[in-house]
Coordinates of C-alpha atoms in Angstrom, one line a residue:
D217 CA 82.4 160.6 161.9
P218 CA 83.3 163.0 164.7
D219 CA 80.9 161.4 167.1
K220 CA 83.0 158.2 167.5
K221 CA 84.7 157.8 170.8
T222 CA 88.1 156.2 171.1
E223 CA 88.3 153.6 173.8
V224 CA 91.2 154.1 176.2
V225 CA 92.8 151.8 178.7
L226 CA 95.0 153.6 181.3
L227 CA 98.1 151.7 182.4
A228 CA 100.1 152.8 185.5
C229 CA 103.5 151.2 186.1
G230 CA 105.5 151.9 189.2
S231 CA 106.6 150.5 192.5
F232 CA 103.3 151.1 194.4
N233 CA 105.4 150.7 197.6
P234 CA 102.8 151.0 199.1
I235 CA 99.9 152.1 196.9
T236 CA 98.4 155.3 198.3
N237 CA 95.2 157.4 197.8
M238 CA 97.3 159.6 195.4
H239 CA 97.8 156.6 193.0
L240 CA 94.1 156.0 193.0
R241 CA 93.3 159.6 192.4
L242 CA 95.5 159.7 189.3
F243 CA 93.1 157.3 187.6
E244 CA 90.1 159.3 188.5
L245 CA 91.7 162.6 187.3
A246 CA 92.7 161.0 184.0
K247 CA 89.2 159.5 183.4
D248 CA 87.5 162.8 184.1
Y249 CA 89.9 164.6 181.7
F250 CA 89.3 162.1 178.9
H251 CA 85.5 162.1 179.3
E252 CA 85.4 165.9 179.4
T253 CA 87.1 166.0 175.9
G254 CA 84.1 164.2 174.5
K255 CA 86.3 162.1 172.3
Y256 CA 87.3 159.2 174.5
K257 CA 85.7 156.6 176.6
V258 CA 87.9 155.1 179.4
I259 CA 87.1 151.5 179.6
K260 CA 89.7 150.3 182.1
G261 CA 92.5 151.2 184.4
I262 CA 95.4 148.8 185.1
I263 CA 97.8 149.0 187.9
S264 CA 101.0 147.1 187.2
P265 CA 103.5 147.0 190.1
V266 CA 107.1 146.6 189.1
G267 CA 108.9 143.3 189.9
D268 CA 111.5 142.8 192.6
A269 CA 114.2 142.6 190.0
Y270 CA 113.9 146.4 189.6
K271 CA 116.1 146.6 192.7
K272 CA 114.9 149.9 193.9
K273 CA 116.0 150.9 197.4
G274 CA 113.4 150.1 200.0
L275 CA 111.3 148.0 197.6
I276 CA 109.4 145.3 199.5
S277 CA 108.3 142.1 197.9
A278 CA 106.1 142.3 194.8
N279 CA 103.8 139.8 196.5
H280 CA 102.9 142.3 199.2
R281 CA 102.7 145.3 196.8
V282 CA 100.3 143.4 194.5
T283 CA 98.1 142.3 197.4
M284 CA 97.9 145.9 198.7
A285 CA 97.0 147.2 195.3
K286 CA 94.3 144.5 194.9
L287 CA 92.9 145.5 198.3
A288 CA 92.9 149.1 197.4
T289 CA 91.0 148.6 194.1
K290 CA 88.5 146.0 195.4
N291 CA 85.7 148.6 195.4
S292 CA 86.6 150.1 192.0
D293 CA 84.4 149.1 189.1
W294 CA 87.0 149.9 186.5
V295 CA 90.6 149.9 188.0
E296 CA 92.2 146.5 188.3
V297 CA 95.6 145.1 189.2
D298 CA 97.7 143.0 186.8
D299 CA 100.6 141.0 188.2
W300 CA 102.1 139.9 184.9
E301 CA 104.9 142.4 185.1
S302 CA 105.7 141.7 188.7
S303 CA 105.8 138.0 188.2
Q304 CA 108.6 138.1 185.6
S305 CA 111.9 136.9 186.8
E306 CA 113.7 139.9 185.3
W307 CA 113.0 143.6 185.1
L308 CA 111.0 144.6 182.1
E309 CA 111.0 147.9 180.2
T310 CA 107.8 149.8 180.6
L311 CA 107.4 149.7 176.8
K312 CA 107.2 145.9 176.9
V313 CA 104.5 146.1 179.5
L314 CA 102.5 148.5 177.3
R315 CA 103.0 146.3 174.3
Y316 CA 101.8 143.3 176.4
H317 CA 98.6 145.0 177.4
H318 CA 98.0 146.3 173.9
Q319 CA 98.4 142.7 172.5
K320 CA 96.1 141.3 175.2
L321 CA 93.4 143.7 174.1
L322 CA 93.9 142.7 170.4
S323 CA 93.7 139.0 171.1
P324 CA 92.1 138.2 174.5
D325 CA 93.1 134.8 175.9
P326 CA 90.3 132.4 175.2
T327 CA 91.2 130.3 178.3
N328 CA 90.3 133.2 180.5
S329 CA 86.6 133.0 181.0
L330 CA 86.3 136.4 182.6
Q331 CA 87.8 137.8 179.4
N332 CA 85.2 136.0 177.4
A333 CA 82.4 137.6 179.4
I334 CA 83.6 141.0 178.2
P335 CA 83.3 141.2 174.4
L336 CA 86.6 143.1 173.9
S337 CA 86.8 142.4 170.2
R338 CA 83.7 143.8 168.5
P339 CA 81.7 141.6 166.2
G340 CA 82.9 141.8 162.7
R341 CA 86.6 142.4 163.4
K342 CA 89.0 139.6 162.7
R343 CA 91.1 138.9 165.7
K344 CA 94.4 138.3 164.0
Q345 CA 94.8 141.4 162.0
E346 CA 95.9 144.6 163.7
P347 CA 94.4 147.6 162.1
N348 CA 96.3 150.9 162.3
R349 CA 96.3 151.7 165.9
H350 CA 95.0 155.2 165.7
E351 CA 92.2 155.0 163.1
P352 CA 91.1 151.4 163.0
V353 CA 89.2 150.6 159.8
K354 CA 85.5 150.6 160.4
K355 CA 83.9 147.2 159.8
K356 CA 80.2 146.6 159.2
N357 CA 77.9 145.9 162.1
Q358 CA 80.3 147.4 164.6
S359 CA 78.9 149.3 167.5
P360 CA 78.4 152.6 165.8
D361 CA 80.0 155.0 168.3
I362 CA 83.2 153.2 169.3
K363 CA 86.5 152.9 167.4
S364 CA 87.6 149.3 167.4
V365 CA 90.9 148.9 169.1
P366 CA 91.3 150.5 172.5
Q367 CA 94.4 152.6 173.0
V368 CA 96.6 151.7 176.0
K369 CA 98.0 154.9 177.4
L370 CA 100.7 155.2 180.1
L371 CA 99.4 157.0 183.1
C372 CA 102.0 158.8 185.1
G373 CA 102.8 161.6 187.5
S374 CA 105.0 164.5 186.5
D375 CA 108.0 162.8 188.3
M376 CA 107.8 159.9 185.9
L377 CA 107.7 162.1 182.8
E378 CA 110.7 164.1 184.1
S379 CA 112.6 160.9 184.8
F380 CA 112.8 160.6 180.9
G381 CA 115.6 163.1 181.3
I382 CA 117.7 160.9 183.6
P383 CA 120.7 159.5 181.7
N384 CA 120.4 155.7 181.0
L385 CA 117.1 155.3 182.8
W386 CA 115.1 155.2 179.6
K387 CA 116.1 154.3 176.1
L388 CA 115.4 157.0 173.6
E389 CA 113.8 154.6 171.2
D390 CA 111.5 153.4 174.0
I391 CA 110.4 156.9 174.9
T392 CA 109.8 157.5 171.2
E393 CA 107.7 154.3 170.8
I394 CA 105.7 155.0 173.9
V395 CA 104.7 158.5 172.8
E396 CA 104.3 157.6 169.2
N397 CA 102.3 154.4 169.4
H398 CA 100.6 154.6 172.7
G399 CA 100.5 157.9 174.4
L400 CA 101.1 159.4 177.8
V401 CA 98.7 160.9 180.3
C402 CA 100.6 163.0 182.8
I403 CA 98.9 164.3 185.9
S404 CA 100.8 167.4 187.0
R405 CA 100.3 170.0 189.7
A406 CA 102.9 172.4 188.3
G407 CA 101.8 171.9 184.7
N408 CA 104.2 174.6 183.8
S409 CA 107.4 172.7 184.6
V410 CA 106.1 169.7 182.7
Q411 CA 105.3 171.8 179.7
K412 CA 108.8 173.3 179.8
F413 CA 110.2 169.7 180.0
I414 CA 108.2 168.7 176.9
Y415 CA 109.3 171.9 175.1
E416 CA 113.0 171.1 175.9
S417 CA 112.8 167.6 174.5
D418 CA 112.7 167.2 170.7
V419 CA 111.1 163.7 170.8
L420 CA 108.4 164.7 173.3
W421 CA 107.7 167.9 171.4
R422 CA 107.4 166.1 168.1
H423 CA 104.7 163.9 169.7
K424 CA 103.1 166.4 172.0
N425 CA 99.6 165.7 170.6
N426 CA 99.9 162.3 172.1
I427 CA 100.9 163.6 175.5
H428 CA 97.9 164.5 177.6
L429 CA 98.6 166.9 180.4
V430 CA 96.0 166.8 183.1
E431 CA 96.0 169.6 185.7
E432 CA 95.5 168.5 189.2
W433 CA 93.5 171.3 190.9
I434 CA 92.9 169.6 194.1
T435 CA 96.5 168.9 194.9
N436 CA 97.6 165.8 196.6
D437 CA 101.2 165.5 197.8
I438 CA 101.0 162.0 199.2
S439 CA 104.0 159.9 198.1
S440 CA 104.9 156.3 198.9
T441 CA 108.3 157.6 200.2
K442 CA 106.6 159.9 202.7
I443 CA 104.2 157.0 203.8
R444 CA 107.2 154.7 204.4
R445 CA 109.0 157.5 206.4
A446 CA 105.9 158.0 208.6
L447 CA 105.7 154.2 209.2
R448 CA 109.3 153.9 210.2
R449 CA 108.7 156.6 212.7
G450 CA 105.6 155.0 214.1
Q451 CA 103.4 157.8 212.8
S452 CA 99.8 157.4 211.5
I453 CA 99.1 157.1 207.8
R454 CA 95.4 156.9 208.2
Y455 CA 93.4 158.8 205.4
L456 CA 96.6 158.7 203.2
V457 CA 96.1 155.1 202.1
P458 CA 92.9 153.1 201.9
D459 CA 92.0 151.6 205.3
V460 CA 92.4 148.1 204.0
V461 CA 95.9 148.9 203.0
Q462 CA 96.8 150.4 206.3
A463 CA 95.4 147.3 208.1
Y464 CA 97.5 145.0 205.8
I465 CA 100.7 147.0 206.5
E466 CA 100.1 146.8 210.2
K467 CA 99.2 143.2 210.2
N468 CA 102.3 142.2 208.3
N469 CA 104.6 144.8 209.8
L470 CA 105.7 145.8 206.4
Y471 CA 107.8 148.9 206.6
S472 CA 110.8 149.4 208.9
P473 CA 114.3 150.8 209.0
E474 CA 115.4 147.4 207.8
S475 CA 113.0 147.2 204.8
E476 CA 114.1 150.7 203.7
D477 CA 117.7 149.4 203.5
R478 CA 116.8 146.7 201.0
N479 CA 118.8 147.1 197.8
A480 CA 120.9 149.8 199.4
G481 CA 123.9 150.4 197.2
V482 CA 122.5 148.3 194.3
V483 CA 122.3 149.9 190.9
L484 CA 118.7 150.1 189.5
A485 CA 118.0 147.4 186.9
P486 CA 117.5 149.8 184.0
L487 CA 120.7 151.7 184.8
Q488 CA 122.6 148.4 185.0
K489 CA 121.1 147.1 181.7
H490 CA 121.5 150.3 179.7
A491 CA 125.0 150.9 181.0
S492 CA 126.0 147.5 179.8
D493 CA 124.2 147.9 176.5
S494 CA 126.2 151.0 175.8
K495 CA 129.4 149.2 176.5
N496 CA 128.7 146.4 174.1

């Protein structure tokens, strides 16, 4: 039945150091895109800040980054922050975070009462079994216009997609599983270069139907890097980040020349891990 809508959960992984208005806009742009296709219903957005073990230069503590993200999304009725990834003691591949959130949708934790308030598993679907991710088997008495298992798609900017090309940053089989089983939603202002990047990659090209390119017409060039630079120089960041985030940064004096030097000279966790994997 062509009228059925596939439920989508948008997952954004990244440093969020700090979260900016641009990060929040990515969710809005993606949601508009999916709803305009008429085939999808976006039910949730999840912000998952990376843990400290990622070892990126200038990365301040996950505690602060998660708090800022929560402040930034307090007024959103659909985007939330999840600190599962950031509370792990070691760095986790993005694929593992996607799998975790997919699993969580399949079998919501009964101890979490909030989860119970939201009937994620539709009546009539057995919790344990996992139907084929793309076309779940229709059960009787299911809400007629929704396919049963929401798809968790990775929401990213074009820089993340292009980082697939950096040697040892991503494992090829991870990229394959992400685009094959989950899907990518890429917000790009130069859609052209992203399309070229997909064209030049065999694995992305093979799964290009699972990569959604969303054109950003009202361009927004705010980046966390530029925000930190302004803060180090004592310049205003108002209207670039939510007011509550700005207030939190000021109150805790978060970004400084010293904080930017954190992890200087340390190799990023994925590069360390994948380099050692290839040696073994």
